[in-house]
PDB file of C-alpha atoms and ligand atoms in Angstrom:
ATOM      1  CA  MET H 242      32.308  -1.398  13.836  1.00 85.00           C
ATOM      2  CA  GLU H 243      28.617  -0.489  13.679  1.00 92.00           C
ATOM      3  CA  LEU H 244      26.456  -0.872  10.582  1.00 95.00           C
ATOM      4  CA  TRP H 245      23.478   1.501  10.154  1.00 98.00           C
ATOM      5  CA  TYR H 246      20.790   1.810   7.461  1.00 98.00           C
ATOM      6  CA  THR H 247      19.970   5.476   6.900  1.00 98.00           C
ATOM      7  CA  GLU H 248      17.185   6.786   4.696  1.00 97.00           C
ATOM      8  CA  GLN H 249      17.129  10.509   3.887  1.00 96.00           C
ATOM      9  CA  HIS H 250      13.564  11.576   4.585  1.00 96.00           C
ATOM     10  CA  THR H 251      14.537  15.071   3.436  1.00 96.00           C
ATOM     11  CA  PRO H 252      17.971  16.478   2.470  1.00 95.00           C
ATOM     12  CA  PHE H 253      18.227  17.532   6.141  1.00 97.00           C
ATOM     13  CA  VAL H 254      16.579  14.643   7.973  1.00 97.00           C
ATOM     14  CA  GLY H 255      17.821  11.068   8.184  1.00 97.00           C
ATOM     15  CA  PHE H 256      16.076   8.019   9.646  1.00 98.00           C
ATOM     16  CA  SER H 257      18.458   5.297  10.863  1.00 98.00           C
ATOM     17  CA  ILE H 258      18.146   1.687  12.031  1.00 98.00           C
ATOM     18  CA  LYS H 259      21.075  -0.239  13.456  1.00 98.00           C
ATOM     19  CA  VAL H 260      21.696  -3.241  11.226  1.00 98.00           C
ATOM     20  CA  GLU H 261      22.841  -6.606  12.595  1.00 98.00           C
ATOM     21  CA  ARG H 262      23.592  -7.968   9.128  1.00 97.00           C
ATOM     22  CA  GLN H 263      22.715  -7.561   5.496  1.00 98.00           C
ATOM     23  CA  LEU H 264      21.038 -10.696   4.151  1.00 98.00           C
ATOM     24  CA  TYR H 265      20.637  -9.791   0.471  1.00 98.00           C
ATOM     25  CA  SER H 266      21.637  -7.069  -1.964  1.00 98.00           C
ATOM     26  CA  GLU H 267      21.156  -7.148  -5.734  1.00 98.00           C
ATOM     27  CA  LYS H 268      20.097  -4.965  -8.610  1.00 98.00           C
ATOM     28  CA  SER H 269      17.109  -6.316 -10.522  1.00 98.00           C
ATOM     29  CA  LYS H 270      16.080  -5.051 -13.967  1.00 96.00           C
ATOM     30  CA  PHE H 271      13.998  -2.387 -12.204  1.00 96.00           C
ATOM     31  CA  GLN H 272      15.575  -1.469  -8.849  1.00 96.00           C
ATOM     32  CA  ARG H 273      18.096  -2.249  -6.136  1.00 97.00           C
ATOM     33  CA  ILE H 274      16.728  -4.789  -3.646  1.00 98.00           C
ATOM     34  CA  ASP H 275      18.120  -5.104  -0.103  1.00 98.00           C
ATOM     35  CA  ILE H 276      17.135  -7.171   2.914  1.00 98.00           C
ATOM     36  CA  PHE H 277      18.558  -6.276   6.329  1.00 98.00           C
ATOM     37  CA  GLU H 278      18.209  -7.745   9.784  1.00 98.00           C
ATOM     38  CA  SER H 279      17.868  -5.473  12.823  1.00 98.00           C
ATOM     39  CA  LYS H 280      17.148  -5.890  16.527  1.00 98.00           C
ATOM     40  CA  GLU H 281      14.414  -3.226  16.692  1.00 98.00           C
ATOM     41  CA  PHE H 282      12.391  -3.917  13.511  1.00 98.00           C
ATOM     42  CA  GLY H 283      13.409  -7.481  12.638  1.00 98.00           C
ATOM     43  CA  ARG H 284      14.055  -8.080   8.943  1.00 98.00           C
ATOM     44  CA  PHE H 285      13.257  -5.296   6.515  1.00 98.00           C
ATOM     45  CA  LEU H 286      13.057  -4.814   2.741  1.00 98.00           C
ATOM     46  CA  THR H 287      14.275  -1.675   0.994  1.00 98.00           C
ATOM     47  CA  LEU H 288      13.970  -0.848  -2.721  1.00 97.00           C
ATOM     48  CA  ASP H 289      16.395   1.716  -4.153  1.00 96.00           C
ATOM     49  CA  GLY H 290      17.335   2.528  -0.547  1.00 96.00           C
ATOM     50  CA  LEU H 291      13.746   3.293   0.544  1.00 96.00           C
ATOM     51  CA  MET H 292      11.902   1.422   3.274  1.00 97.00           C
ATOM     52  CA  MET H 293       9.146  -0.902   2.037  1.00 98.00           C
ATOM     53  CA  VAL H 294       8.309  -3.249   4.922  1.00 98.00           C
ATOM     54  CA  THR H 295       9.661  -4.254   8.311  1.00 98.00           C
ATOM     55  CA  GLN H 296       8.626  -7.345  10.242  1.00 98.00           C
ATOM     56  CA  LYS H 297       7.677  -5.216  13.242  1.00 98.00           C
ATOM     57  CA  ASP H 298       5.350  -2.601  11.755  1.00 98.00           C
ATOM     58  CA  GLU H 299       4.078  -4.141   8.466  1.00 98.00           C
ATOM     59  CA  PHE H 300       0.819  -5.171  10.165  1.00 98.00           C
ATOM     60  CA  ILE H 301      -0.238  -1.527  10.376  1.00 98.00           C
ATOM     61  CA  TYR H 302       0.170  -0.844   6.655  1.00 98.00           C
ATOM     62  CA  HIS H 303      -1.386  -4.125   5.525  1.00 98.00           C
ATOM     63  CA  ASP H 304      -4.354  -3.944   7.913  1.00 98.00           C
ATOM     64  CA  MET H 305      -5.135  -0.446   6.742  1.00 98.00           C
ATOM     65  CA  ILE H 306      -4.676  -0.988   3.010  1.00 98.00           C
ATOM     66  CA  VAL H 307      -7.060  -3.997   3.048  1.00 98.00           C
ATOM     67  CA  HIS H 308      -9.616  -3.967   5.873  1.00 98.00           C
ATOM     68  CA  VAL H 309     -11.047  -0.442   5.503  1.00 98.00           C
ATOM     69  CA  ALA H 310     -12.250  -1.303   1.977  1.00 98.00           C
ATOM     70  CA  MET H 311     -13.347  -4.819   2.957  1.00 98.00           C
ATOM     71  CA  ALA H 312     -15.496  -3.449   5.797  1.00 98.00           C
ATOM     72  CA  THR H 313     -16.952  -0.880   3.399  1.00 98.00           C
ATOM     73  CA  ASN H 314     -18.084  -3.731   1.146  1.00 98.00           C
ATOM     74  CA  PRO H 315     -17.686  -7.195   2.708  1.00 97.00           C
ATOM     75  CA  SER H 316     -19.198  -8.732  -0.476  1.00 96.00           C
ATOM     76  CA  VAL H 317     -16.061  -8.011  -2.534  1.00 98.00           C
ATOM     77  CA  LYS H 318     -15.258 -11.043  -4.725  1.00 98.00           C
ATOM     78  CA  ASN H 319     -12.858 -10.075  -7.497  1.00 98.00           C
ATOM     79  CA  VAL H 320      -9.751  -8.092  -6.485  1.00 98.00           C
ATOM     80  CA  LEU H 321      -6.851  -6.556  -8.406  1.00 98.00           C
ATOM     81  CA  VAL H 322      -3.658  -5.759  -6.482  1.00 98.00           C
ATOM     82  CA  ILE H 323      -0.976  -3.645  -8.153  1.00 98.00           C
ATOM     83  CA  GLY H 324       2.596  -3.733  -6.808  1.00 98.00           C
ATOM     84  CA  ALA H 325       2.658  -5.352  -3.334  1.00 98.00           C
ATOM     85  CA  GLY H 326       5.599  -7.673  -4.077  1.00 98.00           C
ATOM     86  CA  ASP H 327       6.266  -8.357  -0.394  1.00 98.00           C
ATOM     87  CA  GLY H 328       2.943 -10.231  -0.217  1.00 98.00           C
ATOM     88  CA  GLY H 329       1.431  -8.579   2.878  1.00 98.00           C
ATOM     89  CA  THR H 330      -1.613  -7.238   1.036  1.00 98.00           C
ATOM     90  CA  VAL H 331      -2.385 -10.608  -0.564  1.00 98.00           C
ATOM     91  CA  ARG H 332      -1.902 -12.324   2.823  1.00 98.00           C
ATOM     92  CA  GLU H 333      -4.618 -10.122   4.375  1.00 98.00           C
ATOM     93  CA  LEU H 334      -6.984 -10.549   1.387  1.00 98.00           C
ATOM     94  CA  THR H 335      -6.716 -14.357   1.462  1.00 98.00           C
ATOM     95  CA  ARG H 336      -8.175 -14.312   4.989  1.00 98.00           C
ATOM     96  CA  TYR H 337     -11.591 -13.516   3.455  1.00 98.00           C
ATOM     97  CA  ASN H 338     -13.338 -16.731   2.328  1.00 97.00           C
ATOM     98  CA  THR H 339     -15.809 -14.503   0.483  1.00 95.00           C
ATOM     99  CA  ILE H 340     -13.133 -13.382  -2.024  1.00 98.00           C
ATOM    100  CA  SER H 341     -13.023 -15.707  -5.038  1.00 98.00           C
ATOM    101  CA  ASN H 342     -10.212 -14.220  -7.167  1.00 98.00           C
ATOM    102  CA  ILE H 343      -7.115 -12.074  -6.569  1.00 98.00           C
ATOM    103  CA  ASP H 344      -5.074 -10.879  -9.562  1.00 98.00           C
ATOM    104  CA  MET H 345      -1.752  -9.411  -8.447  1.00 98.00           C
ATOM    105  CA  VAL H 346       0.362  -7.445 -10.926  1.00 98.00           C
ATOM    106  CA  GLU H 347       3.923  -6.815  -9.770  1.00 98.00           C
ATOM    107  CA  ILE H 348       6.495  -5.393 -12.180  1.00 97.00           C
ATOM    108  CA  ASP H 349       9.498  -7.061 -10.529  1.00 98.00           C
ATOM    109  CA  GLU H 350       9.440 -10.847 -10.090  1.00 98.00           C
ATOM    110  CA  GLN H 351      12.697 -10.658  -8.156  1.00 98.00           C
ATOM    111  CA  VAL H 352      10.988  -8.763  -5.302  1.00 98.00           C
ATOM    112  CA  VAL H 353       8.495 -11.620  -4.894  1.00 98.00           C
ATOM    113  CA  ASN H 354      11.220 -14.280  -4.981  1.00 98.00           C
ATOM    114  CA  VAL H 355      13.403 -12.420  -2.469  1.00 98.00           C
ATOM    115  CA  CYS H 356      10.438 -11.887  -0.109  1.00 98.00           C
ATOM    116  CA  LYS H 357       9.431 -15.552  -0.335  1.00 98.00           C
ATOM    117  CA  ARG H 358      12.957 -16.453   0.779  1.00 98.00           C
ATOM    118  CA  TYR H 359      13.634 -13.777   3.419  1.00 98.00           C
ATOM    119  CA  LEU H 360      10.228 -12.449   4.511  1.00 98.00           C
ATOM    120  CA  PRO H 361       7.922 -15.499   4.745  1.00 98.00           C
ATOM    121  CA  GLN H 362       5.876 -13.547   7.321  1.00 97.00           C
ATOM    122  CA  THR H 363       4.444 -11.375   4.519  1.00 98.00           C
ATOM    123  CA  ALA H 364       5.015 -13.592   1.461  1.00 98.00           C
ATOM    124  CA  CYS H 365       2.855 -16.453   2.735  1.00 97.00           C
ATOM    125  CA  GLY H 366      -0.311 -16.068   0.633  1.00 97.00           C
ATOM    126  CA  PHE H 367       1.052 -16.411  -2.899  1.00 98.00           C
ATOM    127  CA  ASP H 368       0.291 -20.159  -3.106  1.00 96.00           C
ATOM    128  CA  ASP H 369      -3.412 -19.657  -2.335  1.00 98.00           C
ATOM    129  CA  LYS H 370      -5.428 -21.080  -5.279  1.00 98.00           C
ATOM    130  CA  ARG H 371      -7.339 -17.819  -5.708  1.00 98.00           C
ATOM    131  CA  VAL H 372      -4.158 -15.802  -6.359  1.00 98.00           C
ATOM    132  CA  ASN H 373      -2.963 -15.224  -9.947  1.00 98.00           C
ATOM    133  CA  LEU H 374       0.437 -13.555 -10.263  1.00 98.00           C
ATOM    134  CA  TYR H 375       1.279 -11.421 -13.309  1.00 98.00           C
ATOM    135  CA  PHE H 376       4.775 -10.000 -13.649  1.00 98.00           C
ATOM    136  CA  GLU H 377       4.171  -6.877 -15.693  1.00 97.00           C
ATOM    137  CA  ASP H 378       3.620  -3.135 -15.441  1.00 97.00           C
ATOM    138  CA  GLY H 379       0.383  -2.386 -13.569  1.00 97.00           C
ATOM    139  CA  LEU H 380      -0.117   0.731 -15.693  1.00 96.00           C
ATOM    140  CA  LYS H 381      -0.332  -1.384 -18.860  1.00 97.00           C
ATOM    141  CA  PHE H 382      -2.272  -4.272 -17.253  1.00 98.00           C
ATOM    142  CA  VAL H 383      -5.182  -2.099 -16.180  1.00 97.00           C
ATOM    143  CA  ARG H 384      -5.569  -0.407 -19.602  1.00 96.00           C
ATOM    144  CA  SER H 385      -7.457  -3.330 -21.115  1.00 96.00           C
ATOM    145  CA  LYS H 386      -9.800  -4.007 -18.156  1.00 97.00           C
ATOM    146  CA  CYS H 387     -13.438  -2.908 -18.100  1.00 97.00           C
ATOM    147  CA  GLY H 388     -16.012  -3.336 -15.293  1.00 98.00           C
ATOM    148  CA  GLU H 389     -14.264  -6.416 -13.863  1.00 98.00           C
ATOM    149  CA  TYR H 390     -13.144  -5.717 -10.313  1.00 98.00           C
ATOM    150  CA  ASP H 391     -14.921  -5.032  -7.006  1.00 98.00           C
ATOM    151  CA  LEU H 392     -11.718  -3.718  -5.458  1.00 98.00           C
ATOM    152  CA  ILE H 393      -8.388  -2.428  -6.770  1.00 98.00           C
ATOM    153  CA  ILE H 394      -5.535  -1.941  -4.276  1.00 98.00           C
ATOM    154  CA  VAL H 395      -2.512   0.055  -5.423  1.00 98.00           C
ATOM    155  CA  ASP H 396       0.343  -0.945  -3.113  1.00 97.00           C
ATOM    156  CA  SER H 397       3.130   0.782  -4.974  1.00 94.00           C
ATOM    157  CA  THR H 398       6.524   2.323  -4.425  1.00 90.00           C
ATOM    158  CA  ASP H 399       6.875   6.132  -4.445  1.00 86.00           C
ATOM    159  CA  PRO H 400       6.158   8.126  -7.649  1.00 86.00           C
ATOM    160  CA  PHE H 401       9.511   7.740  -9.352  1.00 82.00           C
ATOM    161  CA  GLY H 402      11.184   4.859 -11.170  1.00 85.00           C
ATOM    162  CA  PRO H 403       8.789   1.967 -11.925  1.00 89.00           C
ATOM    163  CA  GLY H 404       6.089   3.401  -9.624  1.00 92.00           C
ATOM    164  CA  GLU H 405       5.805   6.770 -11.418  1.00 92.00           C
ATOM    165  CA  GLY H 406       3.029   5.719 -13.813  1.00 93.00           C
ATOM    166  CA  LEU H 407       0.872   4.543 -10.898  1.00 94.00           C
ATOM    167  CA  PHE H 408       0.393   8.169  -9.784  1.00 93.00           C
ATOM    168  CA  THR H 409      -0.860   9.486 -13.151  1.00 94.00           C
ATOM    169  CA  LYS H 410      -4.338  10.558 -14.283  1.00 94.00           C
ATOM    170  CA  GLU H 411      -4.199   7.999 -17.085  1.00 95.00           C
ATOM    171  CA  PHE H 412      -3.794   5.241 -14.502  1.00 97.00           C
ATOM    172  CA  TYR H 413      -6.579   6.490 -12.218  1.00 97.00           C
ATOM    173  CA  GLY H 414      -8.928   6.793 -15.210  1.00 97.00           C
ATOM    174  CA  ASN H 415      -8.154   3.221 -16.251  1.00 97.00           C
ATOM    175  CA  CYS H 416      -8.762   2.004 -12.684  1.00 98.00           C
ATOM    176  CA  HIS H 417     -12.171   3.719 -12.819  1.00 98.00           C
ATOM    177  CA  ASN H 418     -12.971   1.794 -16.036  1.00 98.00           C
ATOM    178  CA  ALA H 419     -11.697  -1.479 -14.589  1.00 98.00           C
ATOM    179  CA  LEU H 420     -14.031  -1.268 -11.577  1.00 98.00           C
ATOM    180  CA  LYS H 421     -17.655  -2.409 -11.355  1.00 98.00           C
ATOM    181  CA  ASP H 422     -20.361   0.109 -10.372  1.00 97.00           C
ATOM    182  CA  LYS H 423     -19.826  -0.498  -6.645  1.00 96.00           C
ATOM    183  CA  GLY H 424     -16.065  -0.823  -7.108  1.00 98.00           C
ATOM    184  CA  ILE H 425     -13.521   0.633  -4.675  1.00 98.00           C
ATOM    185  CA  LEU H 426     -10.007   1.941  -5.344  1.00 98.00           C
ATOM    186  CA  VAL H 427      -7.501   2.034  -2.460  1.00 98.00           C
ATOM    187  CA  ASN H 428      -4.000   3.423  -2.819  1.00 97.00           C
ATOM    188  CA  GLN H 429      -1.006   4.141  -0.639  1.00 96.00           C
ATOM    189  CA  HIS H 430      -1.278   7.912  -0.550  1.00 95.00           C
ATOM    190  CA  GLU H 431       2.098   9.111   0.752  1.00 93.00           C
ATOM    191  CA  SER H 432       2.539  11.421   3.761  1.00 95.00           C
ATOM    192  CA  PRO H 433       1.392  15.000   4.332  1.00 95.00           C
ATOM    193  CA  TYR H 434       4.371  16.019   6.433  1.00 96.00           C
ATOM    194  CA  TYR H 435       7.531  16.500   4.357  1.00 95.00           C
ATOM    195  CA  GLU H 436       7.309  18.540   1.170  1.00 92.00           C
ATOM    196  CA  TYR H 437       8.311  15.781  -1.267  1.00 89.00           C
ATOM    197  CA  ASN H 438       5.719  13.301   0.023  1.00 91.00           C
ATOM    198  CA  ALA H 439       3.098  16.028   0.468  1.00 93.00           C
ATOM    199  CA  ASN H 440       3.352  17.000  -3.202  1.00 92.00           C
ATOM    200  CA  ALA H 441       2.864  13.383  -4.252  1.00 92.00           C
ATOM    201  CA  MET H 442      -0.122  13.179  -1.909  1.00 93.00           C
ATOM    202  CA  LYS H 443      -1.733  16.309  -3.412  1.00 94.00           C
ATOM    203  CA  ARG H 444      -1.148  15.092  -6.987  1.00 93.00           C
ATOM    204  CA  ALA H 445      -2.650  11.690  -6.216  1.00 94.00           C
ATOM    205  CA  HIS H 446      -5.732  13.203  -4.554  1.00 95.00           C
ATOM    206  CA  ARG H 447      -6.430  15.634  -7.404  1.00 94.00           C
ATOM    207  CA  GLY H 448      -5.961  12.882  -9.981  1.00 94.00           C
ATOM    208  CA  ILE H 449      -8.283  10.414  -8.254  1.00 96.00           C
ATOM    209  CA  LYS H 450     -10.897  13.094  -7.494  1.00 96.00           C
ATOM    210  CA  SER H 451     -11.201  13.947 -11.167  1.00 95.00           C
ATOM    211  CA  PHE H 452     -12.644  10.462 -11.872  1.00 97.00           C
ATOM    212  CA  PHE H 453     -14.415   9.336  -8.687  1.00 98.00           C
ATOM    213  CA  PRO H 454     -17.419  11.117  -7.080  1.00 97.00           C
ATOM    214  CA  ILE H 455     -16.439   9.672  -3.694  1.00 98.00           C
ATOM    215  CA  CYS H 456     -12.783  10.289  -2.911  1.00 97.00           C
ATOM    216  CA  MET H 457     -11.534  10.253   0.689  1.00 98.00           C
ATOM    217  CA  VAL H 458      -8.274  10.002   2.606  1.00 98.00           C
ATOM    218  CA  TYR H 459      -7.549   8.187   5.874  1.00 98.00           C
ATOM    219  CA  GLN H 460      -4.491   7.922   8.054  1.00 98.00           C
ATOM    220  CA  ALA H 461      -2.344   5.544  10.059  1.00 98.00           C
ATOM    221  CA  HIS H 462       0.785   5.776  12.164  1.00 98.00           C
ATOM    222  CA  ILE H 463       3.618   3.825  10.526  1.00 98.00           C
ATOM    223  CA  PRO H 464       6.882   4.339  12.447  1.00 98.00           C
ATOM    224  CA  THR H 465       9.321   3.476   9.636  1.00 98.00           C
ATOM    225  CA  TYR H 466       7.830   5.678   6.868  1.00 97.00           C
ATOM    226  CA  PRO H 467       8.789   9.360   6.455  1.00 96.00           C
ATOM    227  CA  SER H 468       7.448  11.315   9.476  1.00 97.00           C
ATOM    228  CA  GLY H 469       5.512   8.225  10.644  1.00 97.00           C
ATOM    229  CA  HIS H 470       2.250   9.842   9.508  1.00 98.00           C
ATOM    230  CA  TRP H 471       0.969   7.929   6.489  1.00 97.00           C
ATOM    231  CA  LEU H 472      -2.143   8.302   4.356  1.00 98.00           C
ATOM    232  CA  PHE H 473      -4.269   5.996   2.231  1.00 98.00           C
ATOM    233  CA  GLY H 474      -6.784   7.004  -0.420  1.00 98.00           C
ATOM    234  CA  ILE H 475     -10.154   5.326  -0.870  1.00 98.00           C
ATOM    235  CA  ALA H 476     -12.354   6.195  -3.844  1.00 98.00           C
ATOM    236  CA  SER H 477     -15.539   4.772  -5.246  1.00 98.00           C
ATOM    237  CA  LYS H 478     -18.294   5.376  -7.782  1.00 94.00           C
ATOM    238  CA  GLN H 479     -21.079   4.686  -5.256  1.00 97.00           C
ATOM    239  CA  LEU H 480     -19.971   3.545  -1.815  1.00 98.00           C
ATOM    240  CA  ASP H 481     -19.080   6.009   0.923  1.00 98.00           C
ATOM    241  CA  PRO H 482     -16.571   4.275   3.248  1.00 98.00           C
ATOM    242  CA  ILE H 483     -18.167   5.807   6.359  1.00 98.00           C
ATOM    243  CA  LYS H 484     -21.896   6.040   5.546  1.00 97.00           C
ATOM    244  CA  ASP H 485     -22.102   2.761   3.615  1.00 98.00           C
ATOM    245  CA  ALA H 486     -19.636   0.726   5.698  1.00 98.00           C
ATOM    246  CA  ASN H 487     -21.075  -2.608   6.798  1.00 97.00           C
ATOM    247  CA  LEU H 488     -19.230  -2.822  10.112  1.00 98.00           C
ATOM    248  CA  ASP H 489     -21.602  -5.393  11.658  1.00 98.00           C
ATOM    249  CA  ALA H 490     -21.028  -7.769   8.757  1.00 97.00           C
ATOM    250  CA  TRP H 491     -17.272  -7.254   9.082  1.00 98.00           C
ATOM    251  CA  GLU H 492     -17.404  -7.966  12.863  1.00 97.00           C
ATOM    252  CA  LYS H 493     -19.261 -11.216  12.145  1.00 97.00           C
ATOM    253  CA  LEU H 494     -16.320 -12.454  10.090  1.00 97.00           C
ATOM    254  CA  ASN H 495     -14.362 -12.714  13.370  1.00 96.00           C
ATOM    255  CA  LEU H 496     -11.048 -11.768  11.812  1.00 97.00           C
ATOM    256  CA  ASN H 497      -8.277 -11.057  14.292  1.00 96.00           C
ATOM    257  CA  THR H 498      -6.550  -7.779  13.443  1.00 98.00           C
ATOM    258  CA  LYS H 499      -3.791  -6.105  15.393  1.00 98.00           C
ATOM    259  CA  TYR H 500      -4.303  -2.513  14.164  1.00 98.00           C
ATOM    260  CA  TYR H 501      -7.639  -2.181  12.338  1.00 98.00           C
ATOM    261  CA  ASN H 502     -10.909  -2.259  14.281  1.00 98.00           C
ATOM    262  CA  THR H 503     -14.368  -0.945  13.507  1.00 98.00           C
ATOM    263  CA  LYS H 504     -14.046   2.079  15.850  1.00 97.00           C
ATOM    264  CA  LEU H 505     -10.844   3.027  14.070  1.00 98.00           C
ATOM    265  CA  HIS H 506     -12.714   2.629  10.756  1.00 98.00           C
ATOM    266  CA  LYS H 507     -14.526   5.888  11.425  1.00 96.00           C
ATOM    267  CA  GLY H 508     -11.735   7.552  13.405  1.00 98.00           C
ATOM    268  CA  CYS H 509      -9.044   7.147  10.736  1.00 98.00           C
ATOM    269  CA  PHE H 510     -10.958   9.527   8.453  1.00 98.00           C
ATOM    270  CA  ALA H 511     -10.719  12.383  11.011  1.00 98.00           C
ATOM    271  CA  LEU H 512      -7.787  14.272   9.518  1.00 98.00           C
ATOM    272  CA  PRO H 513      -5.772  17.127  11.060  1.00 98.00           C
ATOM    273  CA  THR H 514      -6.717  20.598   9.782  1.00 98.00           C
ATOM    274  CA  TYR H 515      -3.455  21.149   7.901  1.00 97.00           C
ATOM    275  CA  VAL H 516      -4.018  17.916   5.964  1.00 97.00           C
ATOM    276  CA  ILE H 517      -7.604  18.864   5.068  1.00 97.00           C
ATOM    277  CA  ASP H 518      -6.300  22.207   3.806  1.00 96.00           C
ATOM    278  CA  MET H 519      -3.512  20.563   1.804  1.00 95.00           C
ATOM    279  CA  LEU H 520      -5.922  18.216   0.086  1.00 95.00           C
ATOM    280  CA  LYS H 521      -7.668  21.276  -1.348  1.00 91.00           C
ATOM    281  CA  GLU H 522      -4.393  22.724  -2.673  1.00 80.00           C
ATOM    282  CA  LYS H 523      -2.748  22.223  -6.054  1.00 72.00           C
ATOM    283  CA  ALA H 524       0.433  20.146  -6.108  1.00 66.00           C
ATOM    284  CA  GLU H 525       3.679  21.969  -7.024  1.00 66.00           C
TER     285      GLU H 525
HETATM  286  N1  SAM U1998       4.427  -0.988   1.379  1.00 74.56           N
HETATM  287  C1  SAM U1998       5.301  -0.396   0.468  1.00 74.56           C
HETATM  288  C2  SAM U1998       5.497   1.077   0.575  1.00 74.56           C
HETATM  289  O1  SAM U1998       4.565   1.859   0.393  1.00 74.56           O
HETATM  290  O2  SAM U1998       6.622   1.469   0.842  1.00 74.56           O
HETATM  291  C3  SAM U1998       5.129  -0.822  -0.952  1.00 74.56           C
HETATM  292  C4  SAM U1998       5.362  -2.276  -1.006  1.00 74.56           C
HETATM  293  S1  SAM U1998       5.573  -3.153  -2.439  1.00 74.56           S
HETATM  294  C5  SAM U1998       7.174  -3.814  -2.135  1.00 74.56           C
HETATM  295  C6  SAM U1998       5.753  -2.020  -3.779  1.00 74.56           C
HETATM  296  C7  SAM U1998       5.954  -2.783  -5.090  1.00 74.56           C
HETATM  297  O3  SAM U1998       5.453  -2.020  -6.193  1.00 74.56           O
HETATM  298  C8  SAM U1998       7.421  -3.085  -5.428  1.00 74.56           C
HETATM  299  O4  SAM U1998       7.667  -4.456  -5.269  1.00 74.56           O
HETATM  300  C9  SAM U1998       7.574  -2.626  -6.884  1.00 74.56           C
HETATM  301  O5  SAM U1998       8.344  -3.513  -7.671  1.00 74.56           O
HETATM  302  C10 SAM U1998       6.116  -2.544  -7.332  1.00 74.56           C
HETATM  303  N2  SAM U1998       5.880  -1.650  -8.480  1.00 74.56           N
HETATM  304  C11 SAM U1998       6.440  -0.447  -8.699  1.00 74.56           C
HETATM  305  N3  SAM U1998       6.001   0.043  -9.861  1.00 74.56           N
HETATM  306  C12 SAM U1998       5.140  -0.867 -10.398  1.00 74.56           C
HETATM  307  C13 SAM U1998       4.371  -0.914 -11.596  1.00 74.56           C
HETATM  308  N4  SAM U1998       4.415   0.074 -12.476  1.00 74.56           N
HETATM  309  N5  SAM U1998       3.600  -2.008 -11.803  1.00 74.56           N
HETATM  310  C14 SAM U1998       3.552  -3.020 -10.898  1.00 74.56           C
HETATM  311  N6  SAM U1998       4.278  -3.023  -9.758  1.00 74.56           N
HETATM  312  C15 SAM U1998       5.060  -1.963  -9.514  1.00 74.56           C
END
């Protein structure tokens, strides 16, 4: 008998990985959490049946959600991370000695505990002294913050269930308030390819653009996400991630990265024409 994990990327398209065994499956207060083991992608975490991270390709997502902003402003000191229960984003941030504080707000403590047990590759930075974990809704957490953070990273699930509020105008407005004058907001920005993800992408872009004068989108190739073509948003009150990037300072940090590099820093903002056009459109 063969066991396969299949995720419906659209009602007519399925993405499947052959599973060697299922290591964990439980319903938390917020979502169903599963961990599988596979030959091709190693262990992987799914939430409500949707792919979150695999051991084989997580480096792409985590490099791109952290290092583009850090090379834009290598002086970042105080960081807020929302979601990110697998720990990969915090792992990358803790590599910067220049960062003095990382607040991480994850709604579901069970995701963190499961990842610590089954995915130590990503969940290895939580014990760093600079990391403060809050188990609450990121939407509520950010409401009371004003001018505190240099960088906010929104590493959330898709815009339904617990992640829905993290794609709203209210949330983006509160992130704007929570940031300092040179503050940067980075978010996972869905994919332009299939209609469902593309609508979420358009909504997110319009929402962020209504608060931030600088609002850009960059891309990466992530094999296990719908269509493999994934986007990230970067927005700021003052810093342009291309013109103001301090790539020499970032190079001097001598960080080893498997996906991100300073040539890619500029290249990842060169979007295909259909994506540029979509970003100008209204979401349905
Ligand atoms: N890399 C992943 C992706 O894009 O597929 C996301 C990884 S991470 C596991 C997403 C986390 O966001 C989940 O652990 C989920 O519990 C958390 N999350 C969802 N909604 C949230 C909210 N409102 N506040 C804080 N965390 C939230």
